[in-house]
Short mmCIF file of C-alpha atoms in Angstrom, two decimals:
data_model
loop_
_atom_site.label_atom_id
_atom_site.label_comp_id
_atom_site.label_asym_id
_atom_site.label_seq_id
_atom_site.Cartn_x
_atom_site.Cartn_y
_atom_site.Cartn_z
CA UNK O 10 126.55 98.91 36.14
CA UNK O 11 130.22 98.00 36.37
CA UNK O 12 131.16 101.05 34.33
CA UNK O 13 129.40 103.28 36.84
CA UNK O 14 131.27 101.61 39.69
CA UNK O 15 134.61 102.27 38.01
CA UNK O 16 133.70 105.89 37.35
CA UNK O 17 132.59 106.37 40.96
CA UNK O 18 135.79 104.65 42.08
CA UNK O 19 137.93 107.01 39.98
CA UNK O 20 136.06 110.08 41.25
CA UNK O 21 136.40 109.07 44.92
CA UNK O 22 140.03 108.12 44.42
CA UNK O 23 140.68 111.40 42.62
CA UNK O 24 139.21 113.45 45.45
CA UNK O 25 141.20 111.48 48.03
CA UNK O 26 144.39 111.99 46.02
CA UNK O 27 143.65 115.70 45.75
CA UNK O 28 143.17 115.93 49.52
CA UNK O 29 146.44 114.11 50.19
CA UNK O 30 148.38 116.14 47.63
CA UNK O 31 147.09 119.51 48.81
CA UNK O 32 148.08 118.74 52.41
CA UNK O 33 151.46 120.16 51.32
CA UNK O 34 149.84 123.62 51.38
CA UNK O 35 149.05 123.38 55.11
CA UNK O 36 151.37 125.34 57.37
CA UNK O 37 152.61 123.81 60.62
CA UNK O 38 150.63 124.56 63.76
CA UNK O 39 152.07 126.35 66.77
CA UNK O 40 152.26 123.02 68.58
CA UNK O 41 154.20 121.48 65.69
CA UNK O 42 156.67 124.37 65.76
CA UNK O 43 157.29 124.06 69.49
CA UNK O 44 156.65 126.60 72.20
CA UNK O 45 159.91 126.95 74.08
CA UNK O 46 162.20 129.99 74.09
CA UNK O 47 164.45 128.23 71.57
CA UNK O 48 161.62 127.74 69.08
CA UNK O 49 160.40 130.13 66.40
CA UNK O 50 157.29 131.96 67.62
CA UNK O 51 154.89 133.41 65.07
CA UNK O 52 153.20 135.32 67.92
CA UNK O 53 156.40 137.23 68.60
CA UNK O 54 157.03 137.71 64.89
CA UNK O 55 153.56 139.18 64.47
CA UNK O 56 154.27 141.64 67.28
CA UNK O 57 157.43 142.75 65.46
CA UNK O 58 155.37 143.17 62.29
CA UNK O 59 153.08 145.64 64.04
CA UNK O 60 156.09 147.94 64.39
CA UNK O 61 157.76 147.25 61.05
CA UNK O 62 154.56 147.71 59.02
CA UNK O 63 152.89 150.59 60.86
CA UNK O 64 152.92 152.77 57.76
CA UNK O 65 154.46 152.99 54.29
CA UNK O 66 158.23 153.32 54.62
CA UNK O 67 159.91 153.72 51.24
CA UNK O 68 163.61 154.42 50.85
CA UNK O 69 164.69 157.79 52.29
CA UNK O 70 161.44 158.51 54.15
CA UNK O 71 161.25 159.37 57.88
CA UNK O 72 159.15 156.20 58.36
CA UNK O 73 161.92 154.15 56.77
CA UNK O 74 164.41 155.55 59.27
CA UNK O 75 162.01 154.68 62.11
CA UNK O 76 161.86 151.07 60.92
CA UNK O 77 165.65 151.04 60.57
CA UNK O 78 166.06 152.23 64.15
CA UNK O 79 163.53 149.66 65.43
CA UNK O 80 165.44 146.81 63.77
CA UNK O 81 168.80 148.07 65.04
CA UNK O 82 167.41 148.33 68.58
CA UNK O 83 166.07 144.77 68.35
CA UNK O 84 169.54 143.41 67.62
CA UNK O 85 171.11 145.58 70.32
CA UNK O 86 168.65 144.26 72.91
CA UNK O 87 169.68 140.73 71.92
CA UNK O 88 173.33 141.70 72.40
CA UNK O 89 174.02 141.06 68.72
CA UNK O 90 176.59 143.38 67.17
CA UNK O 91 174.97 145.56 64.52
CA UNK O 92 176.03 148.30 62.13
CA UNK O 93 174.55 150.40 59.32
CA UNK O 94 176.14 150.32 55.88
CA UNK O 95 175.40 153.59 54.10
CA UNK O 96 176.08 154.30 50.45
CA UNK O 97 174.98 157.21 48.25
CA UNK O 98 172.33 156.20 45.72
CA UNK O 99 174.13 158.25 43.07
CA UNK O 100 177.15 155.95 43.44
CA UNK O 101 174.92 152.98 42.64
CA UNK O 102 172.71 154.23 39.81
CA UNK O 103 173.88 157.76 39.01
CA UNK O 104 172.96 161.27 40.14
CA UNK O 105 169.89 161.57 37.89
CA UNK O 106 168.45 158.35 39.31
CA UNK O 107 169.04 159.56 42.87
CA UNK O 108 167.41 162.88 42.02
CA UNK O 109 164.40 161.20 40.41
CA UNK O 110 163.65 159.01 43.43
CA UNK O 111 164.46 161.75 45.93
CA UNK O 112 166.70 159.66 48.17
CA UNK O 113 170.35 160.34 48.97
CA UNK O 114 171.54 157.15 50.69
CA UNK O 115 170.70 153.50 50.91
CA UNK O 116 171.17 152.11 54.42
CA UNK O 117 171.62 148.38 55.01
CA UNK O 118 171.44 146.92 58.49
CA UNK O 119 174.16 144.30 59.10
CA UNK O 120 174.05 142.25 62.30
CA UNK O 121 176.26 139.34 63.26
CA UNK O 122 176.45 136.45 65.70
CA UNK O 123 180.13 135.55 65.88
CA UNK O 124 180.97 131.91 65.31
CA UNK O 125 183.40 130.02 67.53
CA UNK O 126 185.49 128.75 64.60
CA UNK O 127 185.86 132.05 62.76
CA UNK O 128 184.15 133.40 59.66
CA UNK O 129 185.19 130.99 56.92
CA UNK O 130 181.73 129.44 56.41
CA UNK O 131 179.26 132.10 57.54
CA UNK O 132 175.50 132.01 56.91
CA UNK O 133 173.72 135.04 55.47
CA UNK O 134 170.02 135.72 56.07
CA UNK O 135 168.53 138.54 54.01
CA UNK O 136 165.25 140.40 53.52
CA UNK O 137 164.53 144.02 52.61
CA UNK O 138 162.97 146.42 55.10
CA UNK O 139 161.79 149.17 52.73
CA UNK O 140 158.28 149.21 51.26
CA UNK O 141 156.72 150.81 48.21
CA UNK O 142 155.14 154.24 48.66
CA UNK O 143 151.53 153.05 48.61
CA UNK O 144 151.63 150.37 51.31
CA UNK O 145 153.03 149.53 54.76
CA UNK O 146 154.50 146.36 53.21
CA UNK O 147 153.35 143.95 55.90
CA UNK O 148 154.07 140.95 53.70
CA UNK O 149 156.49 142.54 51.22
CA UNK O 150 158.84 142.30 52.90
CA UNK O 151 157.66 142.53 56.48
CA UNK O 152 157.27 138.75 56.59
CA UNK O 153 160.92 138.32 55.69
CA UNK O 154 162.10 140.97 58.15
CA UNK O 155 160.25 139.57 61.15
CA UNK O 156 161.25 136.01 60.22
CA UNK O 157 164.86 137.11 60.53
CA UNK O 158 164.26 139.08 63.74
CA UNK O 159 162.58 136.12 65.44
CA UNK O 160 165.20 133.70 64.15
CA UNK O 161 167.93 135.90 65.64
CA UNK O 162 166.11 135.90 68.99
CA UNK O 163 165.76 132.10 68.99
CA UNK O 164 169.40 131.58 68.06
CA UNK O 165 170.57 133.72 70.98
CA UNK O 166 168.88 131.22 73.31
CA UNK O 167 171.23 128.50 72.03
CA UNK O 168 174.94 127.84 72.44
CA UNK O 169 177.22 129.93 70.22
CA UNK O 170 177.32 128.69 66.63
CA UNK O 171 180.41 127.15 65.07
CA UNK O 172 179.98 129.32 61.96
CA UNK O 173 179.15 133.01 62.07
CA UNK O 174 175.64 134.16 61.15
CA UNK O 175 174.98 137.45 59.35
CA UNK O 176 171.55 139.08 59.36
CA UNK O 177 171.29 141.68 56.60
CA UNK O 178 168.16 143.79 56.20
CA UNK O 179 168.62 145.61 52.92
CA UNK O 180 167.24 149.00 51.97
CA UNK O 181 165.95 150.19 48.59
CA UNK O 182 164.98 146.81 47.15
CA UNK O 183 161.74 148.19 45.79
CA UNK O 184 163.58 150.87 43.80
CA UNK O 185 165.98 148.57 42.01
CA UNK O 186 167.73 146.19 44.43
CA UNK O 187 169.83 149.10 45.69
CA UNK O 188 170.69 147.67 49.08
CA UNK O 189 171.76 144.30 47.69
CA UNK O 190 173.88 146.09 45.10
CA UNK O 191 175.54 148.13 47.85
CA UNK O 192 176.13 145.00 49.92
CA UNK O 193 178.44 143.65 47.24
CA UNK O 194 180.95 146.28 48.41
CA UNK O 195 181.26 144.42 51.69
CA UNK O 196 183.83 141.81 50.78
CA UNK O 197 184.50 141.42 54.50
CA UNK O 198 180.96 139.98 54.79
CA UNK O 199 180.25 138.27 51.48
CA UNK O 200 183.78 136.92 51.26
CA UNK O 201 183.13 134.90 54.41
CA UNK O 202 179.67 133.64 53.48
CA UNK O 203 179.13 130.07 52.29
CA UNK O 204 175.33 129.96 52.10
CA UNK O 205 172.59 132.59 51.69
CA UNK O 206 168.87 132.48 52.54
CA UNK O 207 166.65 135.22 51.12
CA UNK O 208 163.02 135.82 52.10
CA UNK O 209 160.46 137.55 49.90
CA UNK O 210 156.68 137.79 49.40
CA UNK O 211 154.45 138.30 46.40
CA UNK O 212 151.19 138.25 48.31
CA UNK O 213 149.96 138.24 51.90
CA UNK O 214 149.05 134.59 52.44
CA UNK O 215 149.83 131.01 51.46
CA UNK O 216 152.75 128.71 52.18
CA UNK O 217 156.23 129.97 51.29
CA UNK O 218 157.81 128.09 48.40
CA UNK O 219 161.46 127.48 47.65
CA UNK O 220 161.30 128.95 44.15
CA UNK O 221 164.94 129.64 43.35
CA UNK O 222 168.35 128.26 44.24
CA UNK O 223 171.88 128.73 43.02
CA UNK O 224 173.05 126.43 40.23
CA UNK O 225 174.07 122.79 40.71
CA UNK O 226 171.55 122.50 43.50
CA UNK O 227 171.12 118.73 43.92
CA UNK O 228 173.00 118.56 47.22
CA UNK O 229 171.32 121.77 48.41
CA UNK O 230 167.88 120.25 47.77
CA UNK O 231 168.75 116.94 49.38
CA UNK O 232 169.88 118.78 52.51
CA UNK O 233 166.72 120.93 52.43
CA UNK O 234 164.62 117.75 52.16
CA UNK O 235 166.40 116.16 55.12
CA UNK O 236 166.44 119.19 57.42
CA UNK O 237 163.20 121.10 56.80
CA UNK O 238 160.15 119.40 58.40
CA UNK O 239 157.48 120.96 56.13
CA UNK O 240 159.19 121.47 52.76
CA UNK O 241 157.39 122.98 49.77
CA UNK O 242 159.59 123.33 46.70
CA UNK O 243 159.06 122.92 42.97
CA UNK O 244 161.68 122.63 40.25
CA UNK O 245 158.99 123.73 37.78
CA UNK O 246 158.58 126.99 39.75
CA UNK O 247 162.33 127.59 39.60
CA UNK O 248 162.36 127.14 35.82
CA UNK O 249 159.27 129.27 35.37
CA UNK O 250 160.83 132.04 37.48
CA UNK O 251 163.89 132.07 35.18
CA UNK O 252 161.57 132.89 32.29
CA UNK O 253 159.87 135.77 34.12
CA UNK O 254 161.11 139.40 34.29
CA UNK O 255 161.22 139.40 38.09
CA UNK O 256 164.08 140.14 40.48
CA UNK O 257 164.78 139.96 44.19
CA UNK O 258 167.84 140.78 46.26
CA UNK O 259 168.89 137.20 45.57
CA UNK O 260 169.38 138.22 41.91
CA UNK O 261 172.19 140.57 42.93
CA UNK O 262 173.71 138.29 45.55
CA UNK O 263 173.78 135.02 43.62
CA UNK O 264 176.44 136.42 41.28
CA UNK O 265 178.83 135.87 44.19
CA UNK O 266 178.54 132.12 43.41
CA UNK O 267 177.65 131.30 47.00
CA UNK O 268 175.19 128.54 47.85
CA UNK O 269 171.70 129.90 48.26
CA UNK O 270 167.96 129.48 48.73
CA UNK O 271 165.27 132.00 47.79
CA UNK O 272 161.84 131.68 49.45
CA UNK O 273 158.55 133.50 48.86
CA UNK O 274 154.82 133.03 49.37
CA UNK O 275 152.60 133.77 46.38
CA UNK O 276 148.97 133.61 47.52
CA UNK O 277 147.02 136.81 47.98
CA UNK O 278 148.52 138.50 44.94
CA UNK O 279 145.79 141.14 45.11
CA UNK O 280 147.62 142.56 48.16
CA UNK O 281 150.98 142.77 46.39
CA UNK O 282 152.15 146.41 46.38
CA UNK O 283 148.59 147.38 47.32
CA UNK O 284 147.19 149.47 50.17
CA UNK O 285 145.72 146.26 51.65
CA UNK O 286 149.17 144.89 52.49
CA UNK O 287 148.69 145.78 56.15
CA UNK O 288 149.22 143.98 59.47
CA UNK O 289 145.50 143.33 59.94
CA UNK O 290 145.48 141.41 56.65
CA UNK O 291 148.56 139.37 57.47
CA UNK O 292 148.65 135.59 57.72
CA UNK O 293 150.39 134.35 60.85
CA UNK O 294 150.51 130.81 59.42
CA UNK O 295 152.61 132.07 56.50
CA UNK O 296 155.12 133.67 58.86
CA UNK O 297 155.19 130.47 60.91
CA UNK O 298 155.96 128.44 57.79
CA UNK O 299 158.84 130.80 56.93
CA UNK O 300 160.16 130.07 60.42
CA UNK O 301 159.90 126.33 59.84
CA UNK O 302 162.36 126.75 56.96
CA UNK O 303 164.92 129.16 58.31
CA UNK O 304 165.57 127.97 61.84
CA UNK O 305 166.26 124.28 61.03
CA UNK O 306 168.46 125.27 58.07
CA UNK O 307 170.47 127.79 60.07
CA UNK O 308 170.90 125.33 62.96
CA UNK O 309 172.30 122.82 60.48
CA UNK O 310 174.57 125.20 58.56
CA UNK O 311 175.92 126.93 61.64
CA UNK O 312 177.41 123.65 62.88
CA UNK O 313 178.66 122.26 59.55
CA UNK O 314 182.37 121.79 58.95
CA UNK O 315 184.41 122.68 55.89
CA UNK O 316 184.20 119.18 54.42
CA UNK O 317 180.39 119.20 54.49
CA UNK O 318 180.29 122.57 52.73
CA UNK O 319 182.81 121.31 50.19
CA UNK O 320 180.59 118.31 49.36
CA UNK O 321 177.68 120.63 48.56
CA UNK O 322 179.84 123.11 46.65
CA UNK O 323 181.31 120.36 44.46
CA UNK O 324 177.90 119.09 43.37
CA UNK O 325 177.71 119.25 39.56
CA UNK O 326 174.08 118.33 39.08
CA UNK O 327 170.81 120.20 39.25
CA UNK O 328 167.78 118.71 40.97
CA UNK O 329 164.25 117.81 39.97
CA UNK O 330 162.02 118.20 43.01
CA UNK O 331 158.38 118.32 44.03
CA UNK O 332 156.23 117.57 47.11
CA UNK O 333 153.91 114.56 47.16
CA UNK O 334 152.10 115.69 50.29
CA UNK O 335 152.79 117.42 53.59
CA UNK O 336 156.30 116.60 54.87
CA UNK O 337 157.26 114.51 51.79
CA UNK O 338 159.52 116.03 49.13
CA UNK O 339 160.86 114.02 46.19
CA UNK O 340 164.34 114.98 45.00
CA UNK O 341 166.38 113.37 42.23
CA UNK O 342 169.11 114.38 39.81
CA UNK O 343 168.28 116.18 36.59
CA UNK O 344 170.62 113.65 34.96
CA UNK O 345 167.84 111.08 35.30
CA UNK O 346 165.41 113.04 33.12
CA UNK O 347 166.68 111.73 29.78
CA UNK O 348 167.11 108.09 30.95
CA UNK O 349 163.53 108.16 32.26
CA UNK O 350 162.37 109.49 28.89
CA UNK O 351 164.27 106.70 27.11
CA UNK O 352 162.53 104.11 29.31
CA UNK O 353 159.20 105.72 28.42
CA UNK O 354 159.96 105.71 24.69
CA UNK O 355 161.10 102.07 24.74
CA UNK O 356 157.90 101.11 26.56
CA UNK O 357 155.89 103.11 24.04
CA UNK O 358 157.43 101.38 21.02
CA UNK O 359 156.98 97.92 22.58
CA UNK O 360 153.36 98.54 23.55
CA UNK O 361 152.41 99.98 20.17
CA UNK O 362 153.98 96.99 18.43
CA UNK O 363 151.95 94.63 20.63
CA UNK O 364 148.82 96.74 20.15
CA UNK O 365 148.94 96.61 16.34
CA UNK O 366 150.14 93.01 16.25
CA UNK O 367 147.26 91.81 18.43
CA UNK O 368 144.83 94.11 16.62
CA UNK O 369 143.91 95.91 19.82
CA UNK O 370 144.02 99.18 17.90
CA UNK O 371 143.68 100.06 14.22
CA UNK O 372 145.81 102.68 12.55
CA UNK O 373 142.91 104.62 11.01
CA UNK O 374 140.85 104.63 14.21
CA UNK O 375 143.90 105.57 16.26
CA UNK O 376 144.84 108.44 13.91
CA UNK O 377 141.30 109.82 13.79
CA UNK O 378 140.98 109.50 17.57
CA UNK O 379 144.24 111.43 18.02
CA UNK O 380 143.06 114.19 15.69
CA UNK O 381 139.66 114.37 17.41
CA UNK O 382 141.36 114.66 20.81
CA UNK O 383 143.65 117.45 19.61
CA UNK O 384 140.65 119.23 18.10
CA UNK O 385 138.80 118.91 21.41
CA UNK O 386 141.73 120.45 23.28
CA UNK O 387 141.87 123.34 20.81
CA UNK O 388 138.11 123.91 21.24
CA UNK O 389 138.43 123.92 25.03
CA UNK O 390 141.36 126.34 24.87
CA UNK O 391 139.50 128.78 22.60
CA UNK O 392 136.37 128.63 24.75
CA UNK O 393 138.31 129.42 27.93
CA UNK O 394 140.32 132.16 26.26
CA UNK O 395 137.13 133.90 25.15
CA UNK O 396 135.49 133.22 28.54
CA UNK O 397 138.40 134.85 30.36
CA UNK O 398 138.28 137.93 28.13
CA UNK O 399 134.52 138.21 28.42
CA UNK O 400 134.66 137.79 32.21
CA UNK O 401 137.17 140.62 32.45
CA UNK O 402 134.64 142.92 30.79
CA UNK O 403 131.39 141.68 32.37
CA UNK O 404 132.73 141.30 35.92
CA UNK O 405 134.57 144.62 35.69
CA UNK O 406 137.89 142.98 36.14
CA UNK O 407 141.14 144.47 35.01
CA UNK O 408 144.35 143.49 33.30
CA UNK O 409 147.00 144.77 35.69
CA UNK O 410 150.53 146.00 35.01
CA UNK O 411 151.76 142.40 34.98
CA UNK O 412 149.24 141.47 32.21
CA UNK O 413 147.23 139.41 34.69
CA UNK O 414 143.45 139.44 35.03
CA UNK O 415 142.27 140.45 38.49
CA UNK O 416 138.77 140.20 40.01
CA UNK O 417 139.40 141.49 43.52
CA UNK O 418 140.46 138.93 46.12
CA UNK O 419 141.38 135.36 45.36
CA UNK O 420 138.48 132.99 45.66
CA UNK O 421 139.04 129.21 45.51
CA UNK O 422 135.55 128.81 44.06
CA UNK O 423 136.80 130.49 40.87
CA UNK O 424 139.45 127.83 40.36
CA UNK O 425 137.01 125.07 41.35
CA UNK O 426 134.43 126.36 38.87
CA UNK O 427 137.01 126.53 36.10
CA UNK O 428 138.09 122.95 36.72
CA UNK O 429 134.55 121.57 37.06
CA UNK O 430 133.47 123.19 33.80
CA UNK O 431 136.57 121.82 32.08
CA UNK O 432 135.72 118.37 33.45
CA UNK O 433 132.22 118.57 31.94
CA UNK O 434 133.68 119.45 28.52
CA UNK O 435 136.32 116.73 28.87
CA UNK O 436 133.77 114.06 29.78
CA UNK O 437 131.60 115.02 26.81
CA UNK O 438 134.46 114.94 24.31
CA UNK O 439 135.96 111.75 25.81
CA UNK O 440 132.65 109.88 25.60
CA UNK O 441 132.13 111.03 22.01
CA UNK O 442 135.64 110.05 20.86
CA UNK O 443 135.47 106.64 22.59
CA UNK O 444 132.14 105.85 20.98
CA UNK O 445 133.05 107.07 17.48
CA UNK O 446 136.60 105.76 17.13
CA UNK O 447 136.82 102.98 19.74
CA UNK O 448 137.89 103.08 23.38
CA UNK O 449 141.18 101.22 22.74
CA UNK O 450 142.15 103.69 20.02
CA UNK O 451 141.27 106.57 22.33
CA UNK O 452 143.33 105.11 25.19
CA UNK O 453 146.42 104.91 23.00
CA UNK O 454 145.77 108.41 21.67
CA UNK O 455 145.80 109.80 25.22
CA UNK O 456 149.04 107.94 25.90
CA UNK O 457 150.65 109.56 22.85
CA UNK O 458 149.65 113.00 24.12
CA UNK O 459 151.30 112.39 27.50
CA UNK O 460 154.38 110.90 25.86
CA UNK O 461 154.77 113.92 23.57
CA UNK O 462 154.44 116.26 26.55
CA UNK O 463 157.00 114.20 28.48
CA UNK O 464 159.44 114.37 25.57
CA UNK O 465 158.99 118.10 25.01
CA UNK O 466 159.40 119.03 28.67
CA UNK O 467 162.37 116.68 29.12
CA UNK O 468 164.35 118.80 26.66
CA UNK O 469 162.86 122.29 27.03
CA UNK O 470 161.43 122.53 30.58
CA UNK O 471 163.07 119.79 32.64
CA UNK O 472 161.74 121.12 35.92
CA UNK O 473 158.20 120.02 35.06
CA UNK O 474 159.03 116.85 33.06
CA UNK O 475 158.31 114.60 36.05
CA UNK O 476 154.60 115.53 35.95
CA UNK O 477 154.24 113.91 32.52
CA UNK O 478 156.97 111.26 32.43
CA UNK O 479 156.15 109.45 35.67
CA UNK O 480 152.36 109.05 35.08
CA UNK O 481 153.02 107.99 31.46
CA UNK O 482 155.46 105.25 32.51
CA UNK O 483 153.09 103.94 35.19
CA UNK O 484 150.05 103.93 32.88
CA UNK O 485 151.90 102.12 30.07
CA UNK O 486 153.08 99.41 32.44
CA UNK O 487 149.55 98.94 33.78
CA UNK O 488 147.79 98.73 30.41
CA UNK O 489 150.28 96.19 29.05
CA UNK O 490 148.45 93.19 30.63
CA UNK O 491 145.20 94.45 29.11
CA UNK O 492 146.79 94.69 25.67
CA UNK O 493 148.19 91.18 26.06
CA UNK O 494 144.71 90.03 27.19
CA UNK O 495 146.14 88.34 30.26
CA UNK O 496 143.55 86.19 32.00
CA UNK O 497 144.68 87.40 35.41
CA UNK O 498 144.07 91.03 34.46
CA UNK O 499 140.48 90.89 35.63
CA UNK O 500 138.69 91.02 38.95
CA UNK O 501 140.56 93.58 41.06
CA UNK O 502 143.07 94.50 38.35
CA UNK O 503 140.84 97.00 36.49
CA UNK O 504 140.67 99.03 39.69
CA UNK O 505 144.47 98.96 39.86
CA UNK O 506 144.68 100.14 36.23
CA UNK O 507 142.25 103.01 36.86
CA UNK O 508 144.08 103.96 40.07
CA UNK O 509 147.43 103.75 38.25
CA UNK O 510 146.39 106.60 36.02
CA UNK O 511 144.19 108.62 38.37
CA UNK O 512 146.56 108.86 41.33
CA UNK O 513 149.88 109.86 39.68
CA UNK O 514 148.34 112.34 37.23
CA UNK O 515 146.32 114.16 39.89
CA UNK O 516 149.05 113.92 42.53
CA UNK O 517 151.62 115.56 40.27
CA UNK O 518 149.62 117.87 38.00
CA UNK O 519 146.88 119.24 40.29
CA UNK O 520 149.29 121.23 42.55
CA UNK O 521 150.95 122.67 39.44
CA UNK O 522 147.56 123.81 38.12
CA UNK O 523 146.83 125.42 41.48
CA UNK O 524 150.18 127.22 41.62
CA UNK O 525 149.81 128.44 38.04
CA UNK O 526 146.47 129.95 39.00
CA UNK O 527 147.90 131.50 42.17
CA UNK O 528 150.97 132.91 40.42
CA UNK O 529 149.42 134.05 37.16
CA UNK O 530 145.71 134.46 38.08
CA UNK O 531 142.66 133.63 35.97
CA UNK O 532 144.67 134.68 32.91
CA UNK O 533 145.86 131.05 32.90
CA UNK O 534 142.30 129.66 32.67
CA UNK O 535 142.90 128.18 29.17
CA UNK O 536 146.02 126.34 30.36
CA UNK O 537 144.27 125.07 33.49
CA UNK O 538 141.38 123.81 31.35
CA UNK O 539 143.75 122.00 28.98
CA UNK O 540 145.60 120.33 31.87
CA UNK O 541 142.25 119.26 33.34
CA UNK O 542 141.29 117.65 30.02
CA UNK O 543 144.67 115.94 29.76
CA UNK O 544 143.98 114.29 33.13
CA UNK O 545 140.34 113.39 32.44
CA UNK O 546 140.69 112.01 28.90
CA UNK O 547 142.76 108.91 29.75
CA UNK O 548 140.71 108.11 32.87
CA UNK O 549 137.47 108.02 30.86
CA UNK O 550 139.19 106.19 28.01
CA UNK O 551 140.59 103.49 30.29
CA UNK O 552 137.24 102.95 32.01
CA UNK O 553 135.54 102.52 28.63
CA UNK O 554 138.29 100.20 27.44
CA UNK O 555 138.08 98.07 30.56
CA UNK O 556 134.38 97.67 29.95
CA UNK O 557 135.05 96.42 26.43
CA UNK O 558 137.85 94.18 27.72
CA UNK O 559 135.47 92.72 30.30
CA UNK O 560 132.87 92.02 27.64
CA UNK O 561 130.53 94.90 28.53
CA UNK O 562 130.04 98.27 26.86
#
C-alpha cells in the first residue's frame, strides 16, 4: 500500500514539475509586453509581415526589390537615416557563382539612429530580408525583419540613445551569407559596433531561443538574465549548434570579435524553406517573444558607458546556462563544471565505501544489476531505432535533406506517445532488475550511470553537464541517510528522497528531450527513449529500496 502511495506521489510530482518546467516555453502576452507607443507591438509587426512576406523574394528578383523598397520607406517614415549598400555578387563569390544564381548585386539595407555620445559603442541589429525561391519566408526571416522594424519604431518614441543603433537587413543570406559577407567591407559601421544581435528562424512557431553567443560569454549571459524578462537560453543548444553544419549571418559577423547574441525559434520545422512558410501560418506569439528580447537589450546597451562594455569584453569565462521555468534562468561559470564533478566523485567514493562497509549492497549483485540495466538500455535503443525506421515506411514519412524523419506537421502527441511507451518499458525492466538483483544494488547501479554521464559530459559536452551533475549530487546526498540507516530517515523523509530525484531530473532533462525532438525530429526517438529510461530507472529503484528500508516489500 505504501509503495503505491510513493509511486503515485512520484507521478503527481513529476507531472507538476513538468508543468512548471515547460512554462518556460510560454511567450509573454500582449498585456505583459505593454501596450503603449514605446512598447513592442506584435500587432504592428504582423502588419509589416503581410508586406514583407507577400510572395517569394529571393536575391535579385523583382519581389526582393519590392521588399527592399518597403523596408527603406519604413525607416524614412520614422525619420531614420537609411542607405543601401550594393556589392556585385561576383566580387564576393566569383563570376561563375554569380552566373549560376542569376543575380548581379547583393543589396544590404543599413539604417541608423545616431547616438548622442558618438559611435564608439554602437549596437547592431541584423536579420536577412531575402527568402528562398519556394516560399514567401514569413518566418525565415520575416520574423527577424519585422522584429527589427517594430523595434526601430518603438525606439523612435524614446529619447535619443547615448550609443548609436544600426539596423542592418542583409540580402542574399539564403544563397551563402552574401549580405553579411559584403557588410564586412563597411569598417565605418562594424568598426564602431560593440554588440550585435542577430535574428533567425528555423520554423514558423515556438519560443525563440538564444542558441549562440560570441566566446567568453559569462558576462553577456548574466546581463541577458538580468535584462530580459522572459529568457530562454541553453548552453547545451549552443554546444550542439557548434557540432552542426549550419550557418547564419552571425557566422560571418562574429569573426569581427564583437560581443553578440544569436536568436532563433525552432518549432514548426516542417515549414522551414517550405511553401507553407506564409503569413497565414505565422505565430504572433513567436514574434512577440522576439520583441521581448530585443527591446530590453537595446534599451540597456544604448545607454551603457565604455566602462560597462569593457567589463563584458574582458570576461574570460564561458557560461553554463539553462531555464528552470518561465522568467528564471540559471547562469554560472563554466569554470565550476570540473569542481562540481569533483564534489560528485568524492561523494560517490564515500557513499560506495559506506554501502559496502554496511553491507547495503553486494559486489556481485551490484555488478549484475549494472549489466542488466545497460542491457535494458541497449534493448530500448534498438527497439526505438527499428520503430522509427518502420514508421518512416508505414506512415509514408520521409528522410529529408537534413537526414531527419518527417511525418507532416509537428504533433505533441507523437512525443508524448514516445515517452509513455518508453516509460512502460522502463518500468518493466526496473521492476525486473530490482526483484532479481535487489533494490539497493539497482539504486547504486542507476547512480553509477548518472555519474558516468556527468563525468563524460563535463569533459566533452560541458554545456549539458548540469543536467546530469546536479541531479546526481542531490540524489547521493539524499540517499546517504538511508545507507547509514538513520532512524530519523523515516516518516516524511522517504517522500523527500523520492522528490529529490524526481524533481531535478525531470526539471533539467525533460526540456532537453523536448528540444532535441523539436530540433532533430522523430529521428531522435532512440535518444529520447534512453533519456526517459535514465529518469525512470532511479525513481522506481528508490521507491523499491525505501520499501525494503521501511520493512515492506
